[in-house]
Amino acid sequence: MDPLTLPATLESLEPLVQYVLSAAAAAGLDRKASYRLRLAVDEIATNIITHGYADAHIDGDVVVNASVDVEQLVITLEDWAPAFDPRVQEDPDHIGKPSDERPIGGLGVFLALKSVDRIDYEYRDHKNRNILTMNRPRAEA
């Protein structure tokens, strides 16, 4: 699939998610795996838009790219917001508490990290790259 470039606004989340779901379908992911990937991409993209760009008072784009090989579907999100590696977030200490005792928010990145088979991050040339990998179902022998 060709990369998709969108303005870093909350209105861009829907076309971004549709792109990811199309890639998941093309890769043969089942509904559960597609949902987990959608959740992860939505959370990472929302953080890019709201915390990366908006909190820094800058405008910019998010580029999403999908690549598929025999074993994996890889979704890459690129942005030019300040550097942020989602993998260095500590697990929330309130995860085991009842929902009425938890603060609002703070679970998005945690859920994103747990939803995909692998997530990598790099920051080069003033660009964040979040690389989310889902294993494809194996063909029966």
PDB file of C-alpha atoms in Angstrom:
ATOM      1  CA  MET A   1       0.000   0.000   0.000  1.00  0.00           C
ATOM      2  CA  ASP A   2       1.151   3.519  -0.689  1.00  0.00           C
ATOM      3  CA  PRO A   3       1.863   5.658   2.382  1.00  0.00           C
ATOM      4  CA  LEU A   4      -0.909   7.977   3.563  1.00  0.00           C
ATOM      5  CA  THR A   5      -0.071  11.490   4.776  1.00  0.00           C
ATOM      6  CA  LEU A   6      -2.629  13.217   6.962  1.00  0.00           C
ATOM      7  CA  PRO A   7      -2.691  16.456   8.961  1.00  0.00           C
ATOM      8  CA  ALA A   8      -2.087  15.817  12.660  1.00  0.00           C
ATOM      9  CA  THR A   9      -5.665  16.466  13.744  1.00  0.00           C
ATOM     10  CA  LEU A  10      -8.200  14.285  15.523  1.00  0.00           C
ATOM     11  CA  GLU A  11     -10.305  14.344  12.347  1.00  0.00           C
ATOM     12  CA  SER A  12      -7.533  12.380  10.630  1.00  0.00           C
ATOM     13  CA  LEU A  13      -7.909   9.411  12.970  1.00  0.00           C
ATOM     14  CA  GLU A  14     -10.789   7.858  11.016  1.00  0.00           C
ATOM     15  CA  PRO A  15      -9.027   7.733   7.608  1.00  0.00           C
ATOM     16  CA  LEU A  16      -5.842   6.592   9.343  1.00  0.00           C
ATOM     17  CA  VAL A  17      -7.688   3.730  11.057  1.00  0.00           C
ATOM     18  CA  GLN A  18      -9.444   2.781   7.802  1.00  0.00           C
ATOM     19  CA  TYR A  19      -6.051   2.566   6.083  1.00  0.00           C
ATOM     20  CA  VAL A  20      -4.789   0.267   8.864  1.00  0.00           C
ATOM     21  CA  LEU A  21      -7.900  -1.925   8.744  1.00  0.00           C
ATOM     22  CA  SER A  22      -7.526  -2.277   4.961  1.00  0.00           C
ATOM     23  CA  ALA A  23      -3.919  -3.335   5.442  1.00  0.00           C
ATOM     24  CA  ALA A  24      -4.973  -5.812   8.146  1.00  0.00           C
ATOM     25  CA  ALA A  25      -7.570  -7.337   5.822  1.00  0.00           C
ATOM     26  CA  ALA A  26      -5.039  -7.568   2.977  1.00  0.00           C
ATOM     27  CA  ALA A  27      -2.619  -9.307   5.359  1.00  0.00           C
ATOM     28  CA  GLY A  28      -5.281 -11.830   6.379  1.00  0.00           C
ATOM     29  CA  LEU A  29      -5.491 -10.815  10.040  1.00  0.00           C
ATOM     30  CA  ASP A  30      -8.577 -12.082  11.835  1.00  0.00           C
ATOM     31  CA  ARG A  31     -11.065  -9.740  13.549  1.00  0.00           C
ATOM     32  CA  LYS A  32      -9.397  -9.981  16.947  1.00  0.00           C
ATOM     33  CA  ALA A  33      -5.900  -9.221  15.632  1.00  0.00           C
ATOM     34  CA  SER A  34      -7.270  -6.412  13.431  1.00  0.00           C
ATOM     35  CA  TYR A  35      -9.023  -4.882  16.438  1.00  0.00           C
ATOM     36  CA  ARG A  36      -5.856  -5.072  18.555  1.00  0.00           C
ATOM     37  CA  LEU A  37      -3.853  -3.397  15.786  1.00  0.00           C
ATOM     38  CA  ARG A  38      -6.528  -0.723  15.333  1.00  0.00           C
ATOM     39  CA  LEU A  39      -6.499  -0.012  19.063  1.00  0.00           C
ATOM     40  CA  ALA A  40      -2.707   0.321  19.141  1.00  0.00           C
ATOM     41  CA  VAL A  41      -2.508   2.576  16.078  1.00  0.00           C
ATOM     42  CA  ASP A  42      -5.389   4.743  17.301  1.00  0.00           C
ATOM     43  CA  GLU A  43      -3.733   5.224  20.716  1.00  0.00           C
ATOM     44  CA  ILE A  44      -0.274   5.996  19.317  1.00  0.00           C
ATOM     45  CA  ALA A  45      -1.691   8.361  16.681  1.00  0.00           C
ATOM     46  CA  THR A  46      -3.881  10.126  19.256  1.00  0.00           C
ATOM     47  CA  ASN A  47      -0.817  10.678  21.459  1.00  0.00           C
ATOM     48  CA  ILE A  48       1.145  12.031  18.488  1.00  0.00           C
ATOM     49  CA  ILE A  49      -1.650  14.482  17.686  1.00  0.00           C
ATOM     50  CA  THR A  50      -2.590  15.618  21.196  1.00  0.00           C
ATOM     51  CA  HIS A  51       0.685  15.399  23.073  1.00  0.00           C
ATOM     52  CA  GLY A  52       3.300  15.561  20.338  1.00  0.00           C
ATOM     53  CA  TYR A  53       1.916  18.357  18.197  1.00  0.00           C
ATOM     54  CA  ALA A  54      -0.840  20.132  20.155  1.00  0.00           C
ATOM     55  CA  ASP A  55       1.009  20.275  23.497  1.00  0.00           C
ATOM     56  CA  ALA A  56       4.063  21.663  21.657  1.00  0.00           C
ATOM     57  CA  HIS A  57       1.824  24.215  19.861  1.00  0.00           C
ATOM     58  CA  ILE A  58       2.983  23.087  16.425  1.00  0.00           C
ATOM     59  CA  ASP A  59       1.205  21.845  13.319  1.00  0.00           C
ATOM     60  CA  GLY A  60       2.354  18.911  11.269  1.00  0.00           C
ATOM     61  CA  ASP A  61       1.524  15.660   9.587  1.00  0.00           C
ATOM     62  CA  VAL A  62       1.326  12.001  10.429  1.00  0.00           C
ATOM     63  CA  VAL A  63       2.418   9.520   7.785  1.00  0.00           C
ATOM     64  CA  VAL A  64       1.176   5.945   7.999  1.00  0.00           C
ATOM     65  CA  ASN A  65       2.670   3.174   5.927  1.00  0.00           C
ATOM     66  CA  ALA A  66       1.839  -0.522   5.726  1.00  0.00           C
ATOM     67  CA  SER A  67       4.134  -3.250   4.517  1.00  0.00           C
ATOM     68  CA  VAL A  68       3.332  -6.933   4.357  1.00  0.00           C
ATOM     69  CA  ASP A  69       5.589  -9.924   3.966  1.00  0.00           C
ATOM     70  CA  VAL A  70       4.984 -13.631   4.387  1.00  0.00           C
ATOM     71  CA  GLU A  71       5.219 -13.471   8.180  1.00  0.00           C
ATOM     72  CA  GLN A  72       4.217  -9.963   9.275  1.00  0.00           C
ATOM     73  CA  LEU A  73       2.221  -6.818   8.744  1.00  0.00           C
ATOM     74  CA  VAL A  74       4.200  -3.750   9.748  1.00  0.00           C
ATOM     75  CA  ILE A  75       2.518  -0.386  10.300  1.00  0.00           C
ATOM     76  CA  THR A  76       4.823   2.618  10.590  1.00  0.00           C
ATOM     77  CA  LEU A  77       3.661   5.970  11.948  1.00  0.00           C
ATOM     78  CA  GLU A  78       5.987   8.904  11.298  1.00  0.00           C
ATOM     79  CA  ASP A  79       5.756  12.420  12.691  1.00  0.00           C
ATOM     80  CA  TRP A  80       7.881  15.508  13.273  1.00  0.00           C
ATOM     81  CA  ALA A  81       6.715  16.297  16.801  1.00  0.00           C
ATOM     82  CA  PRO A  82       9.205  16.316  19.707  1.00  0.00           C
ATOM     83  CA  ALA A  83      10.836  12.945  20.353  1.00  0.00           C
ATOM     84  CA  PHE A  84       8.788  10.487  22.392  1.00  0.00           C
ATOM     85  CA  ASP A  85       9.442   6.769  22.796  1.00  0.00           C
ATOM     86  CA  PRO A  86       6.223   5.124  24.022  1.00  0.00           C
ATOM     87  CA  ARG A  87       8.119   2.030  25.150  1.00  0.00           C
ATOM     88  CA  VAL A  88       9.732   3.879  28.069  1.00  0.00           C
ATOM     89  CA  GLN A  89       6.423   4.533  29.787  1.00  0.00           C
ATOM     90  CA  GLU A  90       6.057   2.786  33.122  1.00  0.00           C
ATOM     91  CA  ASP A  91       3.109   0.442  33.484  1.00  0.00           C
ATOM     92  CA  PRO A  92       0.296   2.270  35.267  1.00  0.00           C
ATOM     93  CA  ASP A  93       0.209   1.401  38.964  1.00  0.00           C
ATOM     94  CA  HIS A  94      -3.567   1.605  39.029  1.00  0.00           C
ATOM     95  CA  ILE A  95      -4.219  -1.104  36.441  1.00  0.00           C
ATOM     96  CA  GLY A  96      -5.508  -3.592  39.036  1.00  0.00           C
ATOM     97  CA  LYS A  97      -7.818  -1.168  40.805  1.00  0.00           C
ATOM     98  CA  PRO A  98     -11.570  -1.041  40.199  1.00  0.00           C
ATOM     99  CA  SER A  99     -12.523   1.359  37.430  1.00  0.00           C
ATOM    100  CA  ASP A 100     -14.118   3.841  39.839  1.00  0.00           C
ATOM    101  CA  GLU A 101     -10.787   4.159  41.697  1.00  0.00           C
ATOM    102  CA  ARG A 102      -8.636   4.756  38.616  1.00  0.00           C
ATOM    103  CA  PRO A 103      -7.805   8.199  37.276  1.00  0.00           C
ATOM    104  CA  ILE A 104      -9.102   9.060  33.817  1.00  0.00           C
ATOM    105  CA  GLY A 105      -6.536   8.422  31.099  1.00  0.00           C
ATOM    106  CA  GLY A 106      -3.063   7.000  31.267  1.00  0.00           C
ATOM    107  CA  LEU A 107      -3.855   3.581  29.831  1.00  0.00           C
ATOM    108  CA  GLY A 108      -3.645   4.280  26.089  1.00  0.00           C
ATOM    109  CA  VAL A 109       0.054   3.672  25.562  1.00  0.00           C
ATOM    110  CA  PHE A 110      -0.010   0.721  27.953  1.00  0.00           C
ATOM    111  CA  LEU A 111      -2.837  -0.880  25.950  1.00  0.00           C
ATOM    112  CA  ALA A 112      -1.120  -0.099  22.635  1.00  0.00           C
ATOM    113  CA  LEU A 113       2.082  -1.808  23.755  1.00  0.00           C
ATOM    114  CA  LYS A 114       0.154  -4.893  24.883  1.00  0.00           C
ATOM    115  CA  SER A 115      -2.017  -5.066  21.744  1.00  0.00           C
ATOM    116  CA  VAL A 116       0.617  -5.678  19.068  1.00  0.00           C
ATOM    117  CA  ASP A 117       3.140  -8.461  18.685  1.00  0.00           C
ATOM    118  CA  ARG A 118       6.005  -5.978  18.644  1.00  0.00           C
ATOM    119  CA  ILE A 119       6.561  -2.245  18.773  1.00  0.00           C
ATOM    120  CA  ASP A 120       9.776  -0.468  17.902  1.00  0.00           C
ATOM    121  CA  TYR A 121      10.651   3.193  18.014  1.00  0.00           C
ATOM    122  CA  GLU A 122      13.367   5.334  16.505  1.00  0.00           C
ATOM    123  CA  TYR A 123      14.060   9.052  16.298  1.00  0.00           C
ATOM    124  CA  ARG A 124      16.209  10.195  13.391  1.00  0.00           C
ATOM    125  CA  ASP A 125      16.497  13.434  11.460  1.00  0.00           C
ATOM    126  CA  HIS A 126      13.923  15.107  13.742  1.00  0.00           C
ATOM    127  CA  LYS A 127      11.385  12.396  12.933  1.00  0.00           C
ATOM    128  CA  ASN A 128       9.629   9.908  15.240  1.00  0.00           C
ATOM    129  CA  ARG A 129       8.991   6.447  13.820  1.00  0.00           C
ATOM    130  CA  ASN A 130       6.646   4.113  15.687  1.00  0.00           C
ATOM    131  CA  ILE A 131       6.824   0.672  14.093  1.00  0.00           C
ATOM    132  CA  LEU A 132       4.005  -1.712  15.032  1.00  0.00           C
ATOM    133  CA  THR A 133       4.237  -5.348  13.980  1.00  0.00           C
ATOM    134  CA  MET A 134       1.536  -7.985  13.835  1.00  0.00           C
ATOM    135  CA  ASN A 135       2.340 -11.591  12.996  1.00  0.00           C
ATOM    136  CA  ARG A 136       0.303 -12.936  10.111  1.00  0.00           C
ATOM    137  CA  PRO A 137      -1.569 -16.203  10.410  1.00  0.00           C
ATOM    138  CA  ARG A 138       0.492 -19.119   9.162  1.00  0.00           C
ATOM    139  CA  ALA A 139      -0.766 -21.033   6.161  1.00  0.00           C
ATOM    140  CA  GLU A 140      -1.575 -24.627   6.907  1.00  0.00           C
ATOM    141  CA  ALA A 141       1.049 -27.040   5.625  1.00  0.00           C
TER     142      ALA A 141
END
